[in-house]
Amino acid sequence: MDGLHDLGGKQGFGRVKYPSAPHNENWRPLVRALHAFAIESHIYNMDEFRHAIERMTPRHYISAPYFERHLTAIATLLIEKGIATREELESLVDGEFPLSGPLGPGRLPFAPQSFAIGETVRVKNEFVSGHVRVPAYVRGKTGTIVHVSTPTPFPDAAGHNMQAEMEPTYDVRFRASDLWPDTSDEALNHVAVFQSYLEKVEGA
Amino acid sequence: MTDTKREAPASLEKRAAALEIVLRRKADMPKNFVAEFTEHADDAWITANGAQMVARAWTDPEYRARMLVDGTAAARELGFEFPEHHRNLVVLENTPTVHNVIVCTLCSCTAYTIIGAAPDWYKDLDYRARVVRESRTVLREMGLDLPATTEIRVWDTTADTRYMVLPMQPPATTGWPVQKLATIVTQDSMIGVTRLEQVKG
């Protein structure tokens, strides 16, 4: 989905707060552990979790610390999975418990294709309303495959708890000057792209 | 959830505690799960793991070659573990003229069992938005001023593949034993926002 989480190349941001200040907030490791339990117990999978974060309202997403985004996704998924109700959570905290927006339909992977290291490929120019792991900055762009991974779950299906074949991902190399002509530092940008998101380039 | 009706949300501490209660009551989460998980994560998933891999690669050319072909196998060889969804570890070799840097623009993925939990700055929206497009500028702002001739390679962690940078060994540390070498390898150097060449012997 075209959410605020898709930050790569967005302009107007400032200096990175580096190095990080130490913190002593006990709720953070607690949230990390609760998420680990939910994953271990197969209450939800990693793609459902990431998508639940993406479904936070833009205003909430941009203002929430990292582990508040996790906390919001866990709460949303516990309700969607029937483990808790909104009223129950609000009663436990004695106040408002902000949640993510509703879940829409997912989609299945495309028919398998095969690509080789060194091959020139194009990222499909697709606009997907559900979970998708293509950053907008490579949509429709052409690059070269430099590495092939072992198969992993197709996120657009897994993020919606749909069963799907696993498929390989490809590390694709782009030139920054092709992604953002005249408005980027020169670099080689690599993005891990699922097979279904790629198409062959004629004559390449 | 509309803006006009918005009340102040309950505190993060309260919200986290509520989720813990729900998971204990309705998903059979053991009482000691949080303490045991946290202890394991803090003890086992540490920067020293990746540092050991780097130090071994600096001193053992055959391990280095294996690591660059299959980072996952090279990590397992030293006894390190991965969560189920980290199916591939790719090791990126810095050279005098190539510099690698890692990001996750869509969330904040890292090989946390190998290089340790991601630092806050890595999860910063500013880092996620900018390092892909303004790599040289961002690295300079963070204290790494690369020569104009250095090729920058940015890696966006958008799938289940995880990355770590293999930094160059500082010349002043030639001949050091592997355990001593491991002590100079930082998390930032394995993410790629610092280099180690300036480390003194």
Short mmCIF file of C-alpha atoms in Angstrom, two decimals:
data_model
loop_
_atom_site.label_atom_id
_atom_site.label_comp_id
_atom_site.label_asym_id
_atom_site.label_seq_id
_atom_site.Cartn_x
_atom_site.Cartn_y
_atom_site.Cartn_z
CA MET A 1 0.00 0.00 0.00
CA ASP A 2 1.08 3.54 -0.63
CA GLY A 3 1.55 4.30 3.06
CA LEU A 4 3.82 6.63 4.95
CA HIS A 5 6.00 3.66 5.90
CA ASP A 6 7.39 3.67 2.36
CA LEU A 7 10.00 6.29 3.17
CA GLY A 8 12.87 5.60 0.78
CA GLY A 9 13.84 8.77 -1.09
CA LYS A 10 11.21 10.99 0.55
CA GLN A 11 12.55 14.53 0.88
CA GLY A 12 12.41 17.09 3.64
CA PHE A 13 13.82 14.91 6.42
CA GLY A 14 16.72 16.12 8.53
CA ARG A 15 19.91 14.90 10.14
CA VAL A 16 19.96 11.40 11.57
CA LYS A 17 19.94 11.51 15.38
CA TYR A 18 23.33 9.80 15.66
CA PRO A 19 24.61 8.41 17.91
CA SER A 20 21.42 7.38 19.73
CA ALA A 21 20.77 8.53 23.27
CA PRO A 22 20.54 5.73 25.86
CA HIS A 23 17.06 4.93 27.20
CA ASN A 24 15.62 3.11 30.17
CA GLU A 25 12.08 2.33 29.06
CA ASN A 26 10.98 -1.09 30.24
CA TRP A 27 7.92 -1.21 27.99
CA ARG A 28 10.17 -1.52 24.94
CA PRO A 29 11.75 -4.93 25.75
CA LEU A 30 8.31 -6.04 26.97
CA VAL A 31 6.77 -5.26 23.56
CA ARG A 32 9.67 -7.01 21.82
CA ALA A 33 9.06 -10.15 23.91
CA LEU A 34 5.26 -10.11 23.39
CA HIS A 35 5.78 -9.92 19.64
CA ALA A 36 8.28 -12.80 19.82
CA PHE A 37 5.71 -14.89 21.69
CA ALA A 38 3.00 -14.12 19.13
CA ILE A 39 5.30 -15.13 16.26
CA GLU A 40 6.51 -18.26 18.05
CA SER A 41 2.92 -19.29 18.79
CA HIS A 42 1.85 -18.61 15.17
CA ILE A 43 -0.80 -16.10 16.27
CA TYR A 44 0.31 -14.09 13.22
CA ASN A 45 3.21 -14.15 10.78
CA MET A 46 5.86 -11.49 10.09
CA ASP A 47 4.09 -10.19 6.98
CA GLU A 48 0.79 -9.79 8.81
CA PHE A 49 2.71 -7.95 11.51
CA ARG A 50 4.44 -5.61 9.06
CA HIS A 51 1.15 -4.94 7.27
CA ALA A 52 -0.60 -4.16 10.56
CA ILE A 53 2.05 -1.50 11.17
CA GLU A 54 1.52 -0.11 7.66
CA ARG A 55 -2.22 0.12 8.35
CA MET A 56 -1.72 2.61 11.19
CA THR A 57 -3.18 6.00 10.33
CA PRO A 58 -0.46 8.17 8.74
CA ARG A 59 -0.64 10.69 11.58
CA HIS A 60 -0.17 7.98 14.18
CA TYR A 61 2.58 6.19 12.24
CA ILE A 62 4.72 9.26 11.77
CA SER A 63 4.46 10.37 15.39
CA ALA A 64 4.83 6.98 17.10
CA PRO A 65 8.17 5.68 18.39
CA TYR A 66 9.33 2.41 16.81
CA PHE A 67 8.04 0.12 19.56
CA GLU A 68 4.70 1.93 19.74
CA ARG A 69 4.23 0.89 16.10
CA HIS A 70 4.94 -2.70 17.17
CA LEU A 71 2.56 -2.41 20.11
CA THR A 72 -0.23 -1.04 17.90
CA ALA A 73 0.23 -3.88 15.38
CA ILE A 74 0.17 -6.55 18.10
CA ALA A 75 -3.04 -5.10 19.60
CA THR A 76 -4.71 -4.82 16.17
CA LEU A 77 -3.84 -8.41 15.26
CA LEU A 78 -4.97 -9.81 18.62
CA ILE A 79 -8.37 -8.26 17.95
CA GLU A 80 -8.50 -9.39 14.32
CA LYS A 81 -7.56 -12.94 15.36
CA GLY A 82 -10.34 -13.01 17.97
CA ILE A 83 -8.01 -13.21 20.96
CA ALA A 84 -9.02 -9.84 22.42
CA THR A 85 -11.68 -7.22 21.85
CA ARG A 86 -11.23 -3.50 21.58
CA GLU A 87 -13.44 -2.97 24.62
CA GLU A 88 -11.30 -5.38 26.63
CA LEU A 89 -8.09 -3.53 25.75
CA GLU A 90 -9.65 -0.14 26.48
CA SER A 91 -10.94 -1.40 29.77
CA LEU A 92 -7.52 -2.80 30.73
CA VAL A 93 -5.80 0.55 30.03
CA ASP A 94 -8.73 2.62 31.29
CA GLY A 95 -8.55 4.90 28.25
CA GLU A 96 -8.03 5.06 24.50
CA PHE A 97 -6.03 2.33 22.77
CA PRO A 98 -5.28 3.50 19.19
CA LEU A 99 -5.33 0.72 16.59
CA SER A 100 -4.47 0.22 12.94
CA GLY A 101 -6.97 0.60 10.10
CA PRO A 102 -8.93 -2.34 8.61
CA LEU A 103 -7.45 -5.21 6.61
CA GLY A 104 -8.29 -5.39 2.88
CA PRO A 105 -7.82 -8.24 0.39
CA GLY A 106 -4.40 -9.70 -0.42
CA ARG A 107 -3.25 -11.33 -3.65
CA LEU A 108 -1.52 -14.50 -4.79
CA PRO A 109 1.88 -14.69 -6.50
CA PHE A 110 2.21 -14.69 -10.29
CA ALA A 111 3.24 -17.77 -12.28
CA PRO A 112 6.89 -18.63 -11.63
CA GLN A 113 9.48 -17.10 -13.94
CA SER A 114 13.19 -17.54 -13.81
CA PHE A 115 15.84 -14.88 -13.77
CA ALA A 116 19.63 -15.26 -13.74
CA ILE A 117 22.42 -13.33 -12.06
CA GLY A 118 23.52 -10.59 -14.46
CA GLU A 119 20.11 -10.37 -16.14
CA THR A 120 18.50 -6.98 -16.70
CA VAL A 121 15.00 -6.85 -15.23
CA ARG A 122 12.24 -4.33 -14.66
CA VAL A 123 10.17 -3.90 -11.52
CA LYS A 124 6.49 -3.97 -12.53
CA ASN A 125 4.75 -0.61 -12.25
CA GLU A 126 2.07 -1.94 -9.93
CA PHE A 127 -0.10 -0.19 -7.38
CA VAL A 128 -1.19 -2.62 -4.68
CA SER A 129 -3.57 -1.61 -1.91
CA GLY A 130 -2.69 -4.53 0.39
CA HIS A 131 0.66 -5.63 1.75
CA VAL A 132 3.51 -5.33 -0.77
CA ARG A 133 7.27 -5.15 -0.29
CA VAL A 134 8.28 -3.07 -3.32
CA PRO A 135 9.47 0.35 -2.23
CA ALA A 136 7.87 2.97 -4.50
CA TYR A 137 11.27 4.31 -5.51
CA VAL A 138 11.97 1.28 -7.75
CA ARG A 139 8.51 0.93 -9.31
CA GLY A 140 8.87 0.61 -13.10
CA LYS A 141 12.67 0.90 -12.84
CA THR A 142 15.23 -1.27 -14.61
CA GLY A 143 18.18 -2.90 -12.86
CA THR A 144 20.51 -5.90 -12.85
CA ILE A 145 20.25 -9.03 -10.72
CA VAL A 146 23.31 -9.52 -8.49
CA HIS A 147 22.13 -12.23 -6.07
CA VAL A 148 19.35 -14.83 -5.78
CA SER A 149 17.96 -15.91 -2.40
CA THR A 150 16.31 -19.15 -1.34
CA PRO A 151 12.47 -19.07 -1.58
CA THR A 152 10.51 -17.15 1.06
CA PRO A 153 6.77 -16.53 1.57
CA PHE A 154 5.17 -14.13 -0.93
CA PRO A 155 4.35 -11.13 1.27
CA ASP A 156 1.24 -9.96 -0.59
CA ALA A 157 -0.39 -13.29 0.28
CA ALA A 158 1.25 -14.00 3.65
CA GLY A 159 0.43 -10.49 4.90
CA HIS A 160 -3.25 -11.36 4.50
CA ASN A 161 -2.92 -14.86 5.98
CA MET A 162 -3.39 -16.49 2.56
CA GLN A 163 -1.56 -19.69 1.72
CA ALA A 164 0.84 -19.26 -1.18
CA GLU A 165 3.87 -20.87 -2.75
CA MET A 166 7.18 -19.47 -1.58
CA GLU A 167 9.33 -17.78 -4.20
CA PRO A 168 12.89 -16.51 -4.54
CA THR A 169 13.85 -12.91 -4.07
CA TYR A 170 16.47 -11.18 -6.18
CA ASP A 171 18.89 -8.49 -5.08
CA VAL A 172 18.56 -6.01 -7.94
CA ARG A 173 21.14 -3.28 -8.52
CA PHE A 174 19.95 0.13 -9.69
CA ARG A 175 21.81 3.38 -10.26
CA ALA A 176 20.73 6.20 -7.97
CA SER A 177 20.85 8.51 -11.00
CA ASP A 178 18.21 6.33 -12.72
CA LEU A 179 15.97 6.34 -9.65
CA TRP A 180 16.18 10.07 -8.92
CA PRO A 181 17.76 11.81 -11.94
CA ASP A 182 19.82 14.87 -10.95
CA THR A 183 18.56 14.84 -7.37
CA SER A 184 20.55 12.07 -5.67
CA ASP A 185 24.09 11.27 -4.60
CA GLU A 186 25.79 8.86 -7.00
CA ALA A 187 25.47 5.30 -5.67
CA LEU A 188 24.49 1.77 -6.59
CA ASN A 189 21.16 1.01 -4.88
CA HIS A 190 20.25 -2.60 -4.18
CA VAL A 191 16.72 -3.73 -3.36
CA ALA A 192 15.59 -7.28 -2.54
CA VAL A 193 12.69 -7.90 -4.95
CA PHE A 194 10.30 -10.85 -4.97
CA GLN A 195 10.06 -12.81 -8.23
CA SER A 196 6.41 -11.87 -8.77
CA TYR A 197 7.29 -8.16 -8.75
CA LEU A 198 9.73 -8.50 -11.68
CA GLU A 199 9.30 -8.67 -15.43
CA LYS A 200 11.62 -9.53 -18.29
CA VAL A 201 13.10 -6.67 -20.32
CA GLU A 202 12.67 -7.17 -24.08
CA GLY A 203 15.98 -7.38 -25.93
CA ALA A 204 18.03 -7.26 -22.71
CA MET B 1 -10.26 7.66 15.56
CA THR B 2 -11.32 10.90 13.91
CA ASP B 3 -9.17 13.88 14.78
CA THR B 4 -11.96 15.92 16.31
CA LYS B 5 -12.86 13.17 18.78
CA ARG B 6 -9.31 12.18 19.67
CA GLU B 7 -8.56 11.77 23.35
CA ALA B 8 -5.09 11.29 24.72
CA PRO B 9 -4.21 7.60 24.35
CA ALA B 10 -3.34 5.56 27.42
CA SER B 11 0.38 5.52 28.24
CA LEU B 12 2.67 3.14 26.39
CA GLU B 13 3.45 1.35 29.66
CA LYS B 14 -0.26 0.71 30.25
CA ARG B 15 -0.87 -0.43 26.68
CA ALA B 16 2.10 -2.83 26.76
CA ALA B 17 0.99 -4.22 30.13
CA ALA B 18 -2.54 -4.79 28.77
CA LEU B 19 -1.20 -6.85 25.88
CA GLU B 20 0.84 -8.93 28.30
CA ILE B 21 -2.27 -9.65 30.36
CA VAL B 22 -4.26 -10.67 27.27
CA LEU B 23 -1.52 -13.00 26.01
CA ARG B 24 -1.20 -14.65 29.43
CA ARG B 25 -4.94 -15.05 29.95
CA LYS B 26 -6.02 -16.00 26.45
CA ALA B 27 -2.98 -17.33 24.57
CA ASP B 28 -1.35 -19.33 27.37
CA MET B 29 1.81 -17.24 27.45
CA PRO B 30 3.94 -18.68 30.28
CA LYS B 31 4.49 -16.35 33.20
CA ASN B 32 8.27 -16.38 32.75
CA PHE B 33 8.26 -16.01 28.94
CA VAL B 34 9.06 -12.28 28.88
CA ALA B 35 11.96 -12.54 31.34
CA GLU B 36 13.43 -15.61 29.68
CA PHE B 37 13.07 -14.26 26.15
CA THR B 38 14.61 -10.93 27.12
CA GLU B 39 17.54 -12.59 28.84
CA HIS B 40 18.17 -14.84 25.84
CA ALA B 41 17.89 -11.98 23.32
CA ASP B 42 20.19 -9.74 25.34
CA ASP B 43 22.78 -12.49 25.93
CA ALA B 44 22.78 -14.36 22.61
CA TRP B 45 21.92 -11.81 19.90
CA ILE B 46 24.85 -9.47 20.25
CA THR B 47 27.26 -7.48 18.11
CA ALA B 48 30.09 -9.76 19.27
CA ASN B 49 28.67 -12.52 17.02
CA GLY B 50 29.15 -10.58 13.81
CA ALA B 51 32.45 -9.26 15.18
CA GLN B 52 33.71 -12.83 15.56
CA MET B 53 32.73 -13.60 11.97
CA VAL B 54 34.57 -10.49 10.74
CA ALA B 55 37.70 -11.23 12.78
CA ARG B 56 37.71 -14.81 11.54
CA ALA B 57 37.37 -13.60 7.94
CA TRP B 58 40.34 -11.27 8.44
CA THR B 59 42.55 -14.13 9.63
CA ASP B 60 41.25 -17.11 7.64
CA PRO B 61 41.04 -16.62 3.84
CA GLU B 62 39.09 -19.84 3.35
CA TYR B 63 36.44 -18.81 5.89
CA ARG B 64 36.28 -15.39 4.24
CA ALA B 65 35.64 -17.03 0.86
CA ARG B 66 32.91 -19.27 2.31
CA MET B 67 31.33 -16.31 4.11
CA LEU B 68 31.11 -14.25 0.91
CA VAL B 69 29.39 -17.15 -0.90
CA ASP B 70 26.98 -18.14 1.91
CA GLY B 71 26.78 -15.87 4.94
CA THR B 72 24.11 -18.02 6.60
CA ALA B 73 26.34 -21.11 6.57
CA ALA B 74 29.32 -19.06 7.77
CA ALA B 75 27.29 -17.78 10.74
CA ARG B 76 26.00 -21.26 11.60
CA GLU B 77 29.57 -22.57 11.40
CA LEU B 78 30.39 -20.36 14.40
CA GLY B 79 27.24 -21.47 16.22
CA PHE B 80 25.01 -18.45 15.58
CA GLU B 81 21.25 -18.76 15.10
CA PHE B 82 18.60 -17.10 12.94
CA PRO B 83 14.86 -16.60 13.43
CA GLU B 84 12.70 -18.53 10.98
CA HIS B 85 12.09 -15.50 8.76
CA HIS B 86 15.79 -14.67 8.28
CA ARG B 87 16.41 -17.18 5.53
CA ASN B 88 19.50 -15.67 3.89
CA LEU B 89 22.48 -13.71 5.22
CA VAL B 90 24.48 -11.89 2.56
CA VAL B 91 27.92 -10.54 3.54
CA LEU B 92 29.01 -7.41 1.71
CA GLU B 93 32.75 -6.87 1.34
CA ASN B 94 34.21 -3.39 1.71
CA THR B 95 37.38 -2.69 -0.30
CA PRO B 96 39.60 0.41 -0.59
CA THR B 97 37.26 1.68 -3.33
CA VAL B 98 33.87 0.13 -2.44
CA HIS B 99 31.77 1.03 0.59
CA ASN B 100 28.57 -0.83 1.53
CA VAL B 101 25.80 0.54 3.74
CA ILE B 102 22.58 -1.14 4.92
CA VAL B 103 19.08 0.24 5.52
CA CYS B 104 15.47 -0.95 5.68
CA THR B 105 13.33 1.80 4.17
CA LEU B 106 9.99 0.01 4.69
CA CYS B 107 10.41 -0.91 8.38
CA SER B 108 13.71 -1.51 10.20
CA CYS B 109 14.88 -5.05 9.40
CA THR B 110 18.38 -6.15 10.41
CA ALA B 111 20.28 -9.38 11.01
CA TYR B 112 19.73 -8.78 14.73
CA THR B 113 20.89 -12.20 15.89
CA ILE B 114 24.24 -11.54 14.22
CA ILE B 115 24.95 -7.81 14.62
CA GLY B 116 22.75 -7.16 17.68
CA ALA B 117 19.47 -5.24 18.01
CA ALA B 118 19.23 -2.29 15.63
CA PRO B 119 20.24 1.03 17.19
CA ASP B 120 17.60 3.73 17.44
CA TRP B 121 19.21 5.87 14.72
CA TYR B 122 18.83 2.97 12.24
CA LYS B 123 15.07 3.05 12.91
CA ASP B 124 14.98 6.84 12.62
CA LEU B 125 12.66 8.03 9.83
CA ASP B 126 15.41 10.42 8.69
CA TYR B 127 17.88 7.57 8.13
CA ARG B 128 15.30 5.40 6.33
CA ALA B 129 14.17 8.21 4.03
CA ARG B 130 17.54 9.73 3.21
CA VAL B 131 20.34 7.17 3.08
CA VAL B 132 19.10 5.58 -0.16
CA ARG B 133 18.98 8.87 -2.01
CA GLU B 134 21.63 10.98 -0.27
CA SER B 135 24.04 8.24 0.79
CA ARG B 136 27.26 10.23 0.60
CA THR B 137 25.73 13.26 2.31
CA VAL B 138 24.17 11.22 5.14
CA LEU B 139 27.38 9.27 5.75
CA ARG B 140 29.33 12.55 5.87
CA GLU B 141 26.88 14.01 8.37
CA MET B 142 27.36 10.89 10.49
CA GLY B 143 31.13 11.35 10.43
CA LEU B 144 32.22 9.20 7.49
CA ASP B 145 33.64 11.42 4.75
CA LEU B 146 34.34 9.07 1.84
CA PRO B 147 36.68 10.05 -1.01
CA ALA B 148 34.87 11.01 -4.23
CA THR B 149 36.41 7.95 -5.89
CA THR B 150 34.76 5.49 -3.46
CA GLU B 151 31.80 3.67 -4.94
CA ILE B 152 28.86 3.57 -2.50
CA ARG B 153 26.58 0.53 -2.53
CA VAL B 154 23.34 0.87 -0.59
CA TRP B 155 21.36 -2.28 0.36
CA ASP B 156 17.65 -1.97 1.21
CA THR B 157 16.41 -4.87 3.37
CA THR B 158 13.01 -5.28 1.70
CA ALA B 159 12.73 -9.10 1.78
CA ASP B 160 13.82 -11.94 4.09
CA THR B 161 17.46 -11.57 3.05
CA ARG B 162 19.58 -9.94 5.76
CA TYR B 163 22.86 -8.14 5.14
CA MET B 164 26.02 -7.38 7.07
CA VAL B 165 29.06 -5.44 5.97
CA LEU B 166 32.52 -7.02 6.15
CA PRO B 167 34.66 -4.01 7.04
CA MET B 168 38.32 -3.73 6.02
CA GLN B 169 40.91 -4.68 8.61
CA PRO B 170 42.81 -1.69 10.00
CA PRO B 171 46.45 -1.90 8.83
CA ALA B 172 47.68 -1.25 12.39
CA THR B 173 46.12 -4.52 13.58
CA THR B 174 47.98 -6.88 11.25
CA GLY B 175 49.06 -10.00 13.11
CA TRP B 176 46.66 -9.60 16.03
CA PRO B 177 45.01 -12.77 17.35
CA VAL B 178 41.43 -13.33 16.24
CA GLN B 179 39.87 -12.68 19.69
CA LYS B 180 41.62 -9.32 19.99
CA LEU B 181 40.57 -8.38 16.46
CA ALA B 182 36.94 -9.12 17.31
CA THR B 183 37.01 -6.44 20.04
CA ILE B 184 37.53 -3.61 17.53
CA VAL B 185 34.62 -4.55 15.22
CA THR B 186 31.64 -2.29 15.94
CA GLN B 187 27.98 -2.64 15.06
CA ASP B 188 28.13 0.61 13.09
CA SER B 189 30.94 -0.78 10.93
CA MET B 190 28.81 -3.84 10.10
CA ILE B 191 25.87 -1.59 9.16
CA GLY B 192 28.27 0.52 7.12
CA VAL B 193 28.11 3.99 8.65
CA THR B 194 31.72 3.80 9.84
CA ARG B 195 34.95 2.23 8.59
CA LEU B 196 37.67 0.86 10.83
CA GLU B 197 40.87 1.74 8.95
CA GLN B 198 41.75 4.47 11.44
CA VAL B 199 41.82 2.09 14.43
CA LYS B 200 45.29 2.27 15.99
CA GLY B 201 47.34 -0.73 17.06
#
